[in-house]
PDB file of C-alpha atoms in Angstrom:
ATOM      1  CA  MET Q1385       0.000   0.000   0.000  1.00  0.00           C
ATOM      2  CA  LEU Q1386       2.843   2.321   0.903  1.00  0.00           C
ATOM      3  CA  GLY Q1387       4.502   1.540  -2.431  1.00  0.00           C
ATOM      4  CA  ARG Q1388       1.348   2.513  -4.282  1.00  0.00           C
ATOM      5  CA  THR Q1389       1.165   5.753  -2.305  1.00  0.00           C
ATOM      6  CA  TRP Q1390       4.727   6.683  -3.231  1.00  0.00           C
ATOM      7  CA  ALA Q1391       4.055   5.754  -6.845  1.00  0.00           C
ATOM      8  CA  ALA Q1392       1.070   8.093  -6.870  1.00  0.00           C
ATOM      9  CA  VAL Q1393       3.200  10.884  -5.408  1.00  0.00           C
ATOM     10  CA  VAL Q1394       5.901  10.383  -8.046  1.00  0.00           C
ATOM     11  CA  ILE Q1395       3.360  10.376 -10.880  1.00  0.00           C
ATOM     12  CA  ALA Q1396       1.754  13.550  -9.548  1.00  0.00           C
ATOM     13  CA  ALA Q1397       5.161  15.226  -9.347  1.00  0.00           C
ATOM     14  CA  VAL Q1398       6.004  14.259 -12.914  1.00  0.00           C
ATOM     15  CA  VAL Q1399       2.672  15.600 -14.160  1.00  0.00           C
ATOM     16  CA  THR Q1400       3.224  18.846 -12.245  1.00  0.00           C
ATOM     17  CA  LEU Q1401       6.730  19.305 -13.671  1.00  0.00           C
ATOM     18  CA  ALA Q1402       5.516  18.544 -17.179  1.00  0.00           C
ATOM     19  CA  GLY Q1403       2.775  21.121 -16.797  1.00  0.00           C
ATOM     20  CA  ALA Q1404       5.268  23.698 -15.515  1.00  0.00           C
ATOM     21  CA  SER Q1405       7.572  22.995 -18.462  1.00  0.00           C
ATOM     22  CA  ALA Q1406       4.752  23.422 -20.968  1.00  0.00           C
ATOM     23  CA  SER Q1407       3.750  26.656 -19.296  1.00  0.00           C
ATOM     24  CA  ALA Q1408       7.349  27.920 -19.492  1.00  0.00           C
ATOM     25  CA  ASP Q1409       7.504  27.078 -23.186  1.00  0.00           C
ATOM     26  CA  GLU Q1410       4.280  29.001 -23.808  1.00  0.00           C
ATOM     27  CA  SER Q1411       5.619  32.003 -21.928  1.00  0.00           C
ATOM     28  CA  GLN Q1412       8.776  31.967 -24.071  1.00  0.00           C
ATOM     29  CA  LEU Q1413       6.655  32.231 -27.212  1.00  0.00           C
ATOM     30  CA  ARG Q1414       4.427  35.008 -25.919  1.00  0.00           C
ATOM     31  CA  GLY Q1415       4.756  38.142 -28.029  1.00  0.00           C
ATOM     32  CA  THR Q1416       6.591  36.325 -30.843  1.00  0.00           C
ATOM     33  CA  PRO Q1417       5.274  35.225 -34.261  1.00  0.00           C
ATOM     34  CA  PHE Q1418       5.098  31.707 -32.772  1.00  0.00           C
ATOM     35  CA  GLU Q1419       2.583  32.612 -30.065  1.00  0.00           C
ATOM     36  CA  ALA Q1420      -0.512  31.342 -31.873  1.00  0.00           C
ATOM     37  CA  GLY Q1421      -2.032  30.180 -35.154  1.00  0.00           C
ATOM     38  CA  PRO Q1422      -0.205  28.223 -37.889  1.00  0.00           C
ATOM     39  CA  ASN Q1423       3.210  29.287 -36.591  1.00  0.00           C
ATOM     40  CA  ALA Q1424       2.518  27.900 -33.113  1.00  0.00           C
ATOM     41  CA  ALA Q1425       1.187  24.700 -34.655  1.00  0.00           C
ATOM     42  CA  ALA Q1426       4.427  24.363 -36.628  1.00  0.00           C
ATOM     43  CA  VAL Q1427       6.730  24.548 -33.582  1.00  0.00           C
ATOM     44  CA  PRO Q1428       6.828  20.757 -32.962  1.00  0.00           C
ATOM     45  CA  GLN Q1429       7.824  20.280 -36.609  1.00  0.00           C
ATOM     46  CA  LEU Q1430      10.541  22.951 -36.303  1.00  0.00           C
ATOM     47  CA  VAL Q1431      11.905  21.378 -33.117  1.00  0.00           C
ATOM     48  CA  LYS Q1432      12.386  18.134 -35.068  1.00  0.00           C
ATOM     49  CA  GLY Q1433      14.423  19.991 -37.687  1.00  0.00           C
ATOM     50  CA  GLY Q1434      11.646  20.796 -40.130  1.00  0.00           C
ATOM     51  CA  THR Q1435      11.235  23.982 -42.137  1.00  0.00           C
ATOM     52  CA  VAL Q1436       8.079  25.833 -43.157  1.00  0.00           C
ATOM     53  CA  ARG Q1437       8.114  28.038 -46.260  1.00  0.00           C
ATOM     54  CA  ARG Q1438       5.301  30.251 -47.481  1.00  0.00           C
ATOM     55  CA  SER Q1439       5.322  32.720 -50.369  1.00  0.00           C
ATOM     56  CA  SER Q1440       3.270  35.160 -52.391  1.00  0.00           C
ATOM     57  CA  GLN Q1441       4.039  33.121 -55.496  1.00  0.00           C
ATOM     58  CA  ASP Q1442       2.119  30.053 -54.328  1.00  0.00           C
ATOM     59  CA  GLY Q1443      -0.479  31.980 -52.315  1.00  0.00           C
ATOM     60  CA  THR Q1444       0.427  30.391 -48.974  1.00  0.00           C
ATOM     61  CA  LEU Q1445       1.199  33.562 -46.981  1.00  0.00           C
ATOM     62  CA  THR Q1446      -1.057  33.892 -43.943  1.00  0.00           C
ATOM     63  CA  GLN Q1447      -2.731  37.130 -42.915  1.00  0.00           C
ATOM     64  CA  ASP Q1448      -0.210  37.384 -40.081  1.00  0.00           C
ATOM     65  CA  ASP Q1449       2.640  36.982 -42.607  1.00  0.00           C
ATOM     66  CA  LYS Q1450       1.201  39.751 -44.768  1.00  0.00           C
ATOM     67  CA  GLN Q1451       0.844  42.068 -41.780  1.00  0.00           C
ATOM     68  CA  ARG Q1452       4.415  41.442 -40.676  1.00  0.00           C
ATOM     69  CA  LEU Q1453       5.678  41.983 -44.232  1.00  0.00           C
ATOM     70  CA  ARG Q1454       3.809  45.297 -44.399  1.00  0.00           C
ATOM     71  CA  ALA Q1455       5.625  46.257 -41.203  1.00  0.00           C
ATOM     72  CA  LEU Q1456       8.799  46.333 -43.327  1.00  0.00           C
ATOM     73  CA  ASN Q1457       7.322  49.440 -45.026  1.00  0.00           C
ATOM     74  CA  LEU Q1458       6.921  47.783 -48.405  1.00  0.00           C
ATOM     75  CA  SER Q1459       3.676  48.857 -50.059  1.00  0.00           C
ATOM     76  CA  THR Q1460       3.504  46.669 -53.179  1.00  0.00           C
ATOM     77  CA  LEU Q1461       5.227  43.321 -52.863  1.00  0.00           C
ATOM     78  CA  HIS Q1462       6.109  41.833 -56.223  1.00  0.00           C
ATOM     79  CA  SER Q1463       7.595  38.848 -54.420  1.00  0.00           C
ATOM     80  CA  ALA Q1464       7.518  37.926 -50.748  1.00  0.00           C
ATOM     81  CA  ALA Q1465       8.370  34.868 -48.703  1.00  0.00           C
ATOM     82  CA  VAL Q1466       8.395  33.730 -45.097  1.00  0.00           C
ATOM     83  CA  VAL Q1467      10.530  30.926 -43.656  1.00  0.00           C
ATOM     84  CA  LEU Q1468      10.184  29.300 -40.231  1.00  0.00           C
ATOM     85  CA  HIS Q1469      12.812  27.004 -38.747  1.00  0.00           C
ATOM     86  CA  ARG Q1470      14.882  26.365 -35.637  1.00  0.00           C
ATOM     87  CA  ILE Q1471      18.604  26.713 -34.957  1.00  0.00           C
ATOM     88  CA  PRO Q1472      20.089  24.650 -32.096  1.00  0.00           C
ATOM     89  CA  LYS Q1473      21.592  26.818 -29.371  1.00  0.00           C
ATOM     90  CA  THR Q1474      25.177  25.590 -29.253  1.00  0.00           C
ATOM     91  CA  ASP Q1475      26.757  28.605 -27.532  1.00  0.00           C
ATOM     92  CA  ALA Q1476      24.469  31.641 -27.452  1.00  0.00           C
ATOM     93  CA  ALA Q1477      27.262  34.153 -26.843  1.00  0.00           C
ATOM     94  CA  ARG Q1478      29.329  32.772 -29.708  1.00  0.00           C
ATOM     95  CA  GLN Q1479      26.334  32.662 -32.050  1.00  0.00           C
ATOM     96  CA  ILE Q1480      25.461  36.290 -31.280  1.00  0.00           C
ATOM     97  CA  ALA Q1481      29.101  37.283 -31.765  1.00  0.00           C
ATOM     98  CA  ARG Q1482      29.045  35.610 -35.196  1.00  0.00           C
ATOM     99  CA  LEU Q1483      25.919  37.547 -36.139  1.00  0.00           C
ATOM    100  CA  LYS Q1484      27.520  40.795 -35.014  1.00  0.00           C
ATOM    101  CA  LYS Q1485      30.613  40.131 -37.104  1.00  0.00           C
ATOM    102  CA  LEU Q1486      28.499  39.410 -40.177  1.00  0.00           C
ATOM    103  CA  SER Q1487      26.444  42.564 -39.693  1.00  0.00           C
ATOM    104  CA  GLN Q1488      29.639  44.625 -39.517  1.00  0.00           C
ATOM    105  CA  ARG Q1489      31.377  42.982 -42.502  1.00  0.00           C
ATOM    106  CA  VAL Q1490      28.763  42.099 -45.113  1.00  0.00           C
ATOM    107  CA  ASP Q1491      31.297  40.337 -47.340  1.00  0.00           C
ATOM    108  CA  GLY Q1492      31.041  37.557 -44.753  1.00  0.00           C
ATOM    109  CA  PHE Q1493      27.720  36.643 -46.394  1.00  0.00           C
ATOM    110  CA  ALA Q1494      29.480  35.813 -49.690  1.00  0.00           C
ATOM    111  CA  PRO Q1495      29.465  31.995 -49.161  1.00  0.00           C
ATOM    112  CA  SER Q1496      25.652  32.070 -48.989  1.00  0.00           C
ATOM    113  CA  GLY Q1497      25.388  32.304 -52.772  1.00  0.00           C
ATOM    114  CA  ALA Q1498      22.776  35.055 -52.549  1.00  0.00           C
ATOM    115  CA  CYS Q1499      25.024  37.166 -54.781  1.00  0.00           C
ATOM    116  CA  ASP Q1500      27.708  36.265 -57.281  1.00  0.00           C
ATOM    117  CA  GLY Q1501      29.946  38.474 -55.168  1.00  0.00           C
ATOM    118  CA  ILE Q1502      29.709  40.691 -52.070  1.00  0.00           C
ATOM    119  CA  THR Q1503      32.264  43.296 -51.092  1.00  0.00           C
ATOM    120  CA  SER Q1504      32.403  45.421 -47.948  1.00  0.00           C
ATOM    121  CA  ASP Q1505      32.983  49.145 -48.139  1.00  0.00           C
ATOM    122  CA  GLY Q1506      32.382  50.185 -44.548  1.00  0.00           C
ATOM    123  CA  ASP Q1507      30.847  49.195 -41.220  1.00  0.00           C
ATOM    124  CA  GLY Q1508      27.801  47.147 -42.169  1.00  0.00           C
ATOM    125  CA  THR Q1509      27.700  48.235 -45.810  1.00  0.00           C
ATOM    126  CA  GLY Q1510      28.835  46.825 -49.123  1.00  0.00           C
ATOM    127  CA  VAL Q1511      27.857  45.941 -52.683  1.00  0.00           C
ATOM    128  CA  CYS Q1512      26.131  42.800 -53.916  1.00  0.00           C
ATOM    129  CA  THR Q1513      26.609  41.861 -57.582  1.00  0.00           C
ATOM    130  CA  GLY Q1514      24.804  39.223 -59.607  1.00  0.00           C
ATOM    131  CA  SER Q1515      22.500  38.701 -62.585  1.00  0.00           C
ATOM    132  CA  VAL Q1516      18.859  38.060 -63.464  1.00  0.00           C
ATOM    133  CA  ASP Q1517      17.041  36.771 -66.535  1.00  0.00           C
ATOM    134  CA  GLY Q1518      16.305  39.410 -69.159  1.00  0.00           C
ATOM    135  CA  PRO Q1519      14.786  39.570 -72.639  1.00  0.00           C
ATOM    136  CA  ILE Q1520      18.153  38.875 -74.257  1.00  0.00           C
ATOM    137  CA  GLY Q1521      19.763  36.621 -71.660  1.00  0.00           C
ATOM    138  CA  ARG Q1522      21.271  37.233 -68.249  1.00  0.00           C
ATOM    139  CA  ILE Q1523      21.440  40.869 -67.135  1.00  0.00           C
ATOM    140  CA  PRO Q1524      24.074  42.046 -64.643  1.00  0.00           C
ATOM    141  CA  VAL Q1525      22.753  43.702 -61.482  1.00  0.00           C
ATOM    142  CA  ARG Q1526      24.395  45.513 -58.616  1.00  0.00           C
ATOM    143  CA  MET Q1527      23.002  46.618 -55.288  1.00  0.00           C
ATOM    144  CA  PRO Q1528      24.472  48.556 -52.368  1.00  0.00           C
ATOM    145  CA  VAL Q1529      23.433  46.705 -49.206  1.00  0.00           C
ATOM    146  CA  ALA Q1530      23.483  47.389 -45.493  1.00  0.00           C
ATOM    147  CA  ALA Q1531      23.101  45.115 -42.486  1.00  0.00           C
ATOM    148  CA  LYS Q1532      21.857  46.088 -39.044  1.00  0.00           C
ATOM    149  CA  LEU Q1533      21.691  43.892 -35.940  1.00  0.00           C
ATOM    150  CA  THR Q1534      19.531  44.750 -32.922  1.00  0.00           C
ATOM    151  CA  GLU Q1535      18.943  42.925 -29.641  1.00  0.00           C
ATOM    152  CA  SER Q1536      15.703  43.216 -27.708  1.00  0.00           C
ATOM    153  CA  ALA Q1537      15.278  43.119 -23.937  1.00  0.00           C
ATOM    154  CA  ASP Q1538      13.563  39.724 -24.223  1.00  0.00           C
ATOM    155  CA  GLY Q1539      16.715  38.212 -25.710  1.00  0.00           C
ATOM    156  CA  SER Q1540      15.496  38.117 -29.301  1.00  0.00           C
ATOM    157  CA  ILE Q1541      17.889  39.056 -32.117  1.00  0.00           C
ATOM    158  CA  HIS Q1542      16.909  40.883 -35.304  1.00  0.00           C
ATOM    159  CA  LEU Q1543      19.064  41.076 -38.435  1.00  0.00           C
ATOM    160  CA  LEU Q1544      17.946  43.443 -41.194  1.00  0.00           C
ATOM    161  CA  ILE Q1545      19.547  43.417 -44.641  1.00  0.00           C
ATOM    162  CA  HIS Q1546      18.316  46.103 -47.045  1.00  0.00           C
ATOM    163  CA  ASN Q1547      19.307  48.239 -50.025  1.00  0.00           C
ATOM    164  CA  LEU Q1548      20.462  51.704 -49.045  1.00  0.00           C
ATOM    165  CA  ARG Q1549      20.582  52.838 -52.661  1.00  0.00           C
ATOM    166  CA  PRO Q1550      18.828  51.571 -55.788  1.00  0.00           C
ATOM    167  CA  MET Q1551      19.414  48.108 -57.163  1.00  0.00           C
ATOM    168  CA  GLU Q1552      20.506  48.684 -60.748  1.00  0.00           C
ATOM    169  CA  ALA Q1553      20.495  46.509 -63.842  1.00  0.00           C
ATOM    170  CA  LYS Q1554      22.449  46.901 -67.065  1.00  0.00           C
ATOM    171  CA  PRO Q1555      20.314  45.453 -69.885  1.00  0.00           C
ATOM    172  CA  LEU Q1556      22.404  47.089 -72.609  1.00  0.00           C
ATOM    173  CA  PHE Q1557      24.923  49.900 -72.253  1.00  0.00           C
ATOM    174  CA  SER Q1558      23.968  51.761 -69.086  1.00  0.00           C
ATOM    175  CA  TRP Q1559      22.791  51.061 -65.548  1.00  0.00           C
ATOM    176  CA  SER Q1560      19.153  51.765 -64.666  1.00  0.00           C
ATOM    177  CA  PRO Q1561      17.317  51.409 -61.313  1.00  0.00           C
ATOM    178  CA  VAL Q1562      15.031  48.407 -60.846  1.00  0.00           C
ATOM    179  CA  VAL Q1563      14.498  48.506 -57.063  1.00  0.00           C
ATOM    180  CA  ALA Q1564      14.209  51.829 -55.241  1.00  0.00           C
ATOM    181  CA  PRO Q1565      16.151  52.420 -52.006  1.00  0.00           C
ATOM    182  CA  GLU Q1566      14.715  50.532 -49.009  1.00  0.00           C
ATOM    183  CA  HIS Q1567      12.394  48.461 -51.215  1.00  0.00           C
ATOM    184  CA  LEU Q1568      14.296  45.195 -50.817  1.00  0.00           C
ATOM    185  CA  LYS Q1569      14.476  43.779 -47.313  1.00  0.00           C
ATOM    186  CA  VAL Q1570      15.424  40.607 -45.517  1.00  0.00           C
ATOM    187  CA  MET Q1571      14.508  40.457 -41.835  1.00  0.00           C
ATOM    188  CA  VAL Q1572      15.713  37.499 -39.782  1.00  0.00           C
ATOM    189  CA  ASP Q1573      14.162  37.352 -36.299  1.00  0.00           C
ATOM    190  CA  LEU Q1574      15.600  34.863 -33.795  1.00  0.00           C
ATOM    191  CA  PHE Q1575      13.649  34.111 -30.629  1.00  0.00           C
ATOM    192  CA  PRO Q1576      15.435  32.224 -27.826  1.00  0.00           C
ATOM    193  CA  THR Q1577      14.074  29.066 -26.216  1.00  0.00           C
ATOM    194  CA  ASP Q1578      15.765  26.851 -23.661  1.00  0.00           C
ATOM    195  CA  ASP Q1579      17.920  24.997 -26.188  1.00  0.00           C
ATOM    196  CA  GLY Q1580      17.507  26.802 -29.480  1.00  0.00           C
ATOM    197  CA  TRP Q1581      16.420  29.777 -31.551  1.00  0.00           C
ATOM    198  CA  LEU Q1582      13.071  29.848 -33.334  1.00  0.00           C
ATOM    199  CA  VAL Q1583      13.597  31.767 -36.572  1.00  0.00           C
ATOM    200  CA  TYR Q1584      11.020  33.802 -38.495  1.00  0.00           C
ATOM    201  CA  THR Q1585      12.487  35.192 -41.723  1.00  0.00           C
ATOM    202  CA  ARG Q1586      10.755  37.644 -44.048  1.00  0.00           C
ATOM    203  CA  VAL Q1587      11.865  38.533 -47.561  1.00  0.00           C
ATOM    204  CA  GLY Q1588      10.146  41.298 -49.505  1.00  0.00           C
ATOM    205  CA  VAL Q1589      10.928  42.782 -52.930  1.00  0.00           C
ATOM    206  CA  GLU Q1590       9.146  45.754 -54.487  1.00  0.00           C
ATOM    207  CA  MET Q1591      10.333  46.415 -58.038  1.00  0.00           C
ATOM    208  CA  SER Q1592      10.271  49.784 -59.773  1.00  0.00           C
ATOM    209  CA  ASP Q1593      10.997  48.095 -63.114  1.00  0.00           C
ATOM    210  CA  HIS Q1594      11.330  44.550 -64.509  1.00  0.00           C
ATOM    211  CA  ALA Q1595       8.780  43.139 -62.043  1.00  0.00           C
ATOM    212  CA  SER Q1596       9.140  39.719 -63.649  1.00  0.00           C
ATOM    213  CA  SER Q1597      12.563  39.426 -61.995  1.00  0.00           C
ATOM    214  CA  ALA Q1598      11.170  39.773 -58.456  1.00  0.00           C
ATOM    215  CA  LYS Q1599      10.917  36.038 -57.765  1.00  0.00           C
ATOM    216  CA  THR Q1600      14.477  35.422 -58.984  1.00  0.00           C
ATOM    217  CA  ILE Q1601      15.698  38.096 -56.580  1.00  0.00           C
ATOM    218  CA  SER Q1602      13.679  36.871 -53.599  1.00  0.00           C
ATOM    219  CA  ASP Q1603      14.761  33.253 -54.223  1.00  0.00           C
ATOM    220  CA  ALA Q1604      18.383  34.404 -54.190  1.00  0.00           C
ATOM    221  CA  LEU Q1605      17.856  36.270 -50.936  1.00  0.00           C
ATOM    222  CA  LEU Q1606      16.362  33.179 -49.312  1.00  0.00           C
ATOM    223  CA  LYS Q1607      19.773  31.563 -49.706  1.00  0.00           C
ATOM    224  CA  LEU Q1608      20.968  33.971 -47.012  1.00  0.00           C
ATOM    225  CA  ASP Q1609      18.552  32.453 -44.518  1.00  0.00           C
ATOM    226  CA  SER Q1610      19.514  28.855 -45.317  1.00  0.00           C
ATOM    227  CA  TRP Q1611      23.230  29.579 -45.169  1.00  0.00           C
ATOM    228  CA  LEU Q1612      22.936  31.629 -41.983  1.00  0.00           C
ATOM    229  CA  SER Q1613      21.117  28.778 -40.234  1.00  0.00           C
ATOM    230  CA  ARG Q1614      23.920  26.357 -41.055  1.00  0.00           C
ATOM    231  CA  GLU Q1615      26.561  28.914 -40.080  1.00  0.00           C
ATOM    232  CA  LEU Q1616      25.045  29.610 -36.658  1.00  0.00           C
ATOM    233  CA  ALA Q1617      24.448  25.921 -35.954  1.00  0.00           C
ATOM    234  CA  ARG Q1618      28.210  25.426 -36.328  1.00  0.00           C
ATOM    235  CA  ALA Q1619      29.140  28.437 -34.165  1.00  0.00           C
TER     236      ALA Q1619
END
């Protein structure tokens, strides 16, 4: 009888601890994009290493996605995408230090493949060069970029990559603007949990010309997110 009593006590304690843990997890997500709705439902999948991608091209963006994309001050999105995933927390201080270094020297993003080449020309600024499909083949493009890293009081980290000056293309003999300043943005939000970072990435492109190239550009920018995840997991 005594054994059964102790067994009941142990079971009750386990249930209590499990409930406390679940409550703590919910409190960690409060105020983040993962607090409720489809994003919250996706968390178990992300914890197992899964990735969720939604885009304007396939019509899978949620209303919450669209609202958060509008918060980037982009009025007409010719191409937009959202990616959800999780990065294991190996060493938080080292991972944050890696992010800071990348935000200060943007040529560090070169291995991502988002651009054919990235050079740094100052603290957090540089030039991305590449090409897109045009009416007579591949067209060279160039874009001055800037990176900015901010840390919130709740421990979340926010990396913004944007174009300070116009993205330009050279279809024939001269360069012409195709994306106005501040109309191309990548925002990577990392929210800490006990043993990892939940990541909500937004990519938005608003073209001023050659709108048909928007998807090519946004797909290239998504390479930044994939590469950054692998880079931080190794940090």
